[in-house]
mmCIF file with all atom_site columns, C-alpha atoms in Angstrom:
data_model
loop_
_atom_site.group_PDB
_atom_site.id
_atom_site.type_symbol
_atom_site.label_atom_id
_atom_site.label_alt_id
_atom_site.label_comp_id
_atom_site.label_asym_id
_atom_site.label_entity_id
_atom_site.label_seq_id
_atom_site.pdbx_PDB_ins_code
_atom_site.Cartn_x
_atom_site.Cartn_y
_atom_site.Cartn_z
_atom_site.occupancy
_atom_site.B_iso_or_equiv
_atom_site.pdbx_formal_charge
_atom_site.auth_seq_id
_atom_site.auth_comp_id
_atom_site.auth_asym_id
_atom_site.auth_atom_id
_atom_site.pdbx_PDB_model_num
ATOM 1   C CA . UNK A 1 1   ? -25.561 -22.736 -64.940 1.00 58.00 ? 20  UNK A CA 1
ATOM 2   C CA . UNK A 1 2   ? -23.458 -20.607 -67.456 1.00 58.00 ? 21  UNK A CA 1
ATOM 3   C CA . UNK A 1 3   ? -20.305 -19.376 -65.541 1.00 66.00 ? 22  UNK A CA 1
ATOM 4   C CA . UNK A 1 4   ? -19.622 -15.620 -65.975 1.00 74.00 ? 23  UNK A CA 1
ATOM 5   C CA . UNK A 1 5   ? -18.266 -12.442 -65.019 1.00 80.00 ? 24  UNK A CA 1
ATOM 6   C CA . UNK A 1 6   ? -20.707 -11.028 -62.693 1.00 82.00 ? 25  UNK A CA 1
ATOM 7   C CA . UNK A 1 7   ? -18.472 -8.180  -61.583 1.00 87.00 ? 26  UNK A CA 1
ATOM 8   C CA . UNK A 1 8   ? -19.628 -4.461  -62.308 1.00 89.00 ? 27  UNK A CA 1
ATOM 9   C CA . UNK A 1 9   ? -17.812 -1.020  -61.623 1.00 91.00 ? 28  UNK A CA 1
ATOM 10  C CA . UNK A 1 10  ? -18.427 0.923   -58.597 1.00 93.00 ? 29  UNK A CA 1
ATOM 11  C CA . UNK A 1 11  ? -19.814 3.590   -61.168 1.00 94.00 ? 30  UNK A CA 1
ATOM 12  C CA . UNK A 1 12  ? -22.438 0.886   -62.200 1.00 95.00 ? 31  UNK A CA 1
ATOM 13  C CA . UNK A 1 13  ? -23.100 0.095   -59.032 1.00 93.00 ? 32  UNK A CA 1
ATOM 14  C CA . UNK A 1 14  ? -24.088 3.505   -58.383 1.00 94.00 ? 33  UNK A CA 1
ATOM 15  C CA . UNK A 1 15  ? -26.315 3.991   -61.369 1.00 95.00 ? 34  UNK A CA 1
ATOM 16  C CA . UNK A 1 16  ? -28.150 1.303   -60.465 1.00 94.00 ? 35  UNK A CA 1
ATOM 17  C CA . UNK A 1 17  ? -28.775 1.503   -56.557 1.00 93.00 ? 36  UNK A CA 1
ATOM 18  C CA . UNK A 1 18  ? -29.335 5.493   -56.946 1.00 94.00 ? 37  UNK A CA 1
ATOM 19  C CA . UNK A 1 19  ? -31.418 4.790   -59.384 1.00 95.00 ? 38  UNK A CA 1
ATOM 20  C CA . UNK A 1 20  ? -33.939 2.548   -57.235 1.00 92.00 ? 39  UNK A CA 1
ATOM 21  C CA . UNK A 1 21  ? -33.084 4.932   -54.078 1.00 93.00 ? 40  UNK A CA 1
ATOM 22  C CA . UNK A 1 22  ? -34.337 7.680   -55.946 1.00 94.00 ? 41  UNK A CA 1
ATOM 23  C CA . UNK A 1 23  ? -37.350 6.262   -57.364 1.00 94.00 ? 42  UNK A CA 1
ATOM 24  C CA . UNK A 1 24  ? -37.854 4.305   -53.954 1.00 91.00 ? 43  UNK A CA 1
ATOM 25  C CA . UNK A 1 25  ? -37.051 6.737   -51.226 1.00 90.00 ? 44  UNK A CA 1
ATOM 26  C CA . UNK A 1 26  ? -39.611 5.518   -48.604 1.00 88.00 ? 45  UNK A CA 1
ATOM 27  C CA . UNK A 1 27  ? -38.624 1.530   -49.335 1.00 87.00 ? 46  UNK A CA 1
ATOM 28  C CA . UNK A 1 28  ? -36.019 -0.619  -48.238 1.00 87.00 ? 47  UNK A CA 1
ATOM 29  C CA . UNK A 1 29  ? -32.126 0.179   -49.451 1.00 89.00 ? 48  UNK A CA 1
ATOM 30  C CA . UNK A 1 30  ? -30.260 -2.439  -48.613 1.00 90.00 ? 49  UNK A CA 1
ATOM 31  C CA . UNK A 1 31  ? -30.092 -5.471  -46.333 1.00 90.00 ? 50  UNK A CA 1
ATOM 32  C CA . UNK A 1 32  ? -27.067 -6.804  -44.530 1.00 90.00 ? 51  UNK A CA 1
ATOM 33  C CA . UNK A 1 33  ? -26.265 -10.400 -43.773 1.00 92.00 ? 52  UNK A CA 1
ATOM 34  C CA . UNK A 1 34  ? -23.785 -11.742 -41.308 1.00 93.00 ? 53  UNK A CA 1
ATOM 35  C CA . UNK A 1 35  ? -20.538 -14.014 -43.211 1.00 95.00 ? 54  UNK A CA 1
ATOM 36  C CA . UNK A 1 36  ? -21.569 -16.495 -40.543 1.00 95.00 ? 55  UNK A CA 1
ATOM 37  C CA . UNK A 1 37  ? -24.604 -17.546 -42.547 1.00 94.00 ? 56  UNK A CA 1
ATOM 38  C CA . UNK A 1 38  ? -23.394 -16.726 -45.693 1.00 95.00 ? 57  UNK A CA 1
ATOM 39  C CA . UNK A 1 39  ? -20.320 -18.939 -44.955 1.00 97.00 ? 58  UNK A CA 1
ATOM 40  C CA . UNK A 1 40  ? -23.009 -21.869 -43.130 1.00 96.00 ? 59  UNK A CA 1
ATOM 41  C CA . UNK A 1 41  ? -24.675 -21.987 -46.458 1.00 97.00 ? 60  UNK A CA 1
ATOM 42  C CA . UNK A 1 42  ? -21.680 -22.216 -49.134 1.00 97.00 ? 61  UNK A CA 1
ATOM 43  C CA . UNK A 1 43  ? -20.278 -24.788 -46.570 1.00 97.00 ? 62  UNK A CA 1
ATOM 44  C CA . UNK A 1 44  ? -23.064 -27.358 -47.546 1.00 97.00 ? 63  UNK A CA 1
ATOM 45  C CA . UNK A 1 45  ? -22.254 -30.123 -49.687 1.00 97.00 ? 64  UNK A CA 1
ATOM 46  C CA . UNK A 1 46  ? -22.525 -29.448 -53.363 1.00 96.00 ? 65  UNK A CA 1
ATOM 47  C CA . UNK A 1 47  ? -23.236 -25.887 -53.048 1.00 97.00 ? 66  UNK A CA 1
ATOM 48  C CA . UNK A 1 48  ? -21.649 -23.053 -55.785 1.00 95.00 ? 67  UNK A CA 1
ATOM 49  C CA . UNK A 1 49  ? -23.649 -20.165 -55.295 1.00 95.00 ? 68  UNK A CA 1
ATOM 50  C CA . UNK A 1 50  ? -26.497 -18.537 -53.332 1.00 95.00 ? 69  UNK A CA 1
ATOM 51  C CA . UNK A 1 51  ? -29.809 -17.486 -54.717 1.00 95.00 ? 70  UNK A CA 1
ATOM 52  C CA . UNK A 1 52  ? -32.106 -14.821 -52.954 1.00 94.00 ? 71  UNK A CA 1
ATOM 53  C CA . UNK A 1 53  ? -35.770 -14.716 -52.943 1.00 93.00 ? 72  UNK A CA 1
ATOM 54  C CA . UNK A 1 54  ? -37.786 -11.633 -52.433 1.00 89.00 ? 73  UNK A CA 1
ATOM 55  C CA . UNK A 1 55  ? -40.433 -12.397 -49.807 1.00 89.00 ? 74  UNK A CA 1
ATOM 56  C CA . UNK A 1 56  ? -43.077 -11.136 -47.527 1.00 86.00 ? 75  UNK A CA 1
ATOM 57  C CA . UNK A 1 57  ? -43.984 -10.928 -43.889 1.00 81.00 ? 76  UNK A CA 1
ATOM 58  C CA . UNK A 1 58  ? -46.810 -9.812  -42.502 1.00 83.00 ? 77  UNK A CA 1
ATOM 59  C CA . UNK A 1 59  ? -44.395 -6.417  -41.587 1.00 80.00 ? 78  UNK A CA 1
ATOM 60  C CA . UNK A 1 60  ? -42.376 -6.146  -44.644 1.00 80.00 ? 79  UNK A CA 1
ATOM 61  C CA . UNK A 1 61  ? -39.921 -7.417  -47.563 1.00 79.00 ? 80  UNK A CA 1
ATOM 62  C CA . UNK A 1 62  ? -37.477 -9.733  -47.270 1.00 84.00 ? 81  UNK A CA 1
ATOM 63  C CA . UNK A 1 63  ? -34.759 -11.611 -48.961 1.00 89.00 ? 82  UNK A CA 1
ATOM 64  C CA . UNK A 1 64  ? -34.399 -15.432 -48.492 1.00 93.00 ? 83  UNK A CA 1
ATOM 65  C CA . UNK A 1 65  ? -30.908 -16.686 -49.204 1.00 95.00 ? 84  UNK A CA 1
ATOM 66  C CA . UNK A 1 66  ? -30.728 -20.506 -50.190 1.00 97.00 ? 85  UNK A CA 1
ATOM 67  C CA . UNK A 1 67  ? -27.443 -22.145 -51.167 1.00 97.00 ? 86  UNK A CA 1
ATOM 68  C CA . UNK A 1 68  ? -27.612 -23.834 -55.082 1.00 97.00 ? 87  UNK A CA 1
ATOM 69  C CA . UNK A 1 69  ? -25.579 -26.559 -56.719 1.00 97.00 ? 88  UNK A CA 1
ATOM 70  C CA . UNK A 1 70  ? -24.066 -26.686 -60.209 1.00 95.00 ? 89  UNK A CA 1
ATOM 71  C CA . UNK A 1 71  ? -27.800 -26.691 -61.783 1.00 96.00 ? 90  UNK A CA 1
ATOM 72  C CA . UNK A 1 72  ? -29.077 -23.802 -60.162 1.00 94.00 ? 91  UNK A CA 1
ATOM 73  C CA . UNK A 1 73  ? -31.095 -25.837 -58.287 1.00 97.00 ? 92  UNK A CA 1
ATOM 74  C CA . UNK A 1 74  ? -31.907 -24.787 -54.717 1.00 97.00 ? 93  UNK A CA 1
ATOM 75  C CA . UNK A 1 75  ? -30.671 -26.603 -51.869 1.00 97.00 ? 94  UNK A CA 1
ATOM 76  C CA . UNK A 1 76  ? -33.379 -26.557 -49.377 1.00 96.00 ? 95  UNK A CA 1
ATOM 77  C CA . UNK A 1 77  ? -32.759 -29.380 -47.247 1.00 95.00 ? 96  UNK A CA 1
ATOM 78  C CA . UNK A 1 78  ? -29.575 -27.304 -45.367 1.00 93.00 ? 97  UNK A CA 1
ATOM 79  C CA . UNK A 1 79  ? -29.291 -23.661 -44.341 1.00 95.00 ? 98  UNK A CA 1
ATOM 80  C CA . UNK A 1 80  ? -31.815 -20.717 -45.614 1.00 96.00 ? 99  UNK A CA 1
ATOM 81  C CA . UNK A 1 81  ? -31.178 -17.429 -44.245 1.00 94.00 ? 100 UNK A CA 1
ATOM 82  C CA . UNK A 1 82  ? -34.011 -14.758 -43.783 1.00 88.00 ? 101 UNK A CA 1
ATOM 83  C CA . UNK A 1 83  ? -33.065 -12.199 -41.250 1.00 78.00 ? 102 UNK A CA 1
ATOM 84  C CA . UNK A 1 84  ? -31.289 -9.787  -42.469 1.00 82.00 ? 103 UNK A CA 1
ATOM 85  C CA . UNK A 1 85  ? -30.765 -6.078  -40.834 1.00 87.00 ? 104 UNK A CA 1
ATOM 86  C CA . UNK A 1 86  ? -32.711 -3.771  -43.364 1.00 86.00 ? 105 UNK A CA 1
ATOM 87  C CA . UNK A 1 87  ? -31.625 -0.076  -44.622 1.00 87.00 ? 106 UNK A CA 1
ATOM 88  C CA . UNK A 1 88  ? -33.295 2.018   -43.344 1.00 88.00 ? 107 UNK A CA 1
ATOM 89  C CA . UNK A 1 89  ? -32.929 1.803   -40.323 1.00 88.00 ? 108 UNK A CA 1
ATOM 90  C CA . UNK A 1 90  ? -29.524 -0.165  -40.333 1.00 89.00 ? 109 UNK A CA 1
ATOM 91  C CA . UNK A 1 91  ? -27.630 1.761   -42.965 1.00 87.00 ? 110 UNK A CA 1
ATOM 92  C CA . UNK A 1 92  ? -24.208 2.546   -43.683 1.00 89.00 ? 111 UNK A CA 1
ATOM 93  C CA . UNK A 1 93  ? -22.879 5.864   -42.482 1.00 86.00 ? 112 UNK A CA 1
ATOM 94  C CA . UNK A 1 94  ? -20.658 6.818   -45.595 1.00 88.00 ? 113 UNK A CA 1
ATOM 95  C CA . UNK A 1 95  ? -21.511 4.317   -48.423 1.00 91.00 ? 114 UNK A CA 1
ATOM 96  C CA . UNK A 1 96  ? -20.775 4.933   -51.985 1.00 92.00 ? 115 UNK A CA 1
ATOM 97  C CA . UNK A 1 97  ? -24.418 3.240   -52.659 1.00 91.00 ? 116 UNK A CA 1
ATOM 98  C CA . UNK A 1 98  ? -26.085 4.750   -51.150 1.00 89.00 ? 117 UNK A CA 1
ATOM 99  C CA . UNK A 1 99  ? -27.468 8.606   -52.359 1.00 87.00 ? 118 UNK A CA 1
ATOM 100 C CA . UNK A 1 100 ? -26.079 11.726  -50.395 1.00 78.00 ? 119 UNK A CA 1
ATOM 101 C CA . UNK A 1 101 ? -28.602 13.317  -47.863 1.00 70.00 ? 120 UNK A CA 1
ATOM 102 C CA . UNK A 1 102 ? -29.605 16.805  -48.725 1.00 56.00 ? 121 UNK A CA 1
#
């Protein structure tokens, strides 16, 4: 996989997240995953990154997190996460990445 700087500015992040939230006001805006499972995924031998898949359950859209190796292959033999806390309803009170409520 090609290396690169994947950082963006707060202004770029706000433009991106606000556009999504305004276009999907009743949809999920974010998911939060505890550090413990992220650390467990990254601690797998050969893990150099994380891929996030979008999926569905009978109840809602979900994110599935899996480790990847240096070639971008999924590490499906180890820790895989899915039970994230969705926003809404588990939203931060004062995030600059959320569209301000009117």
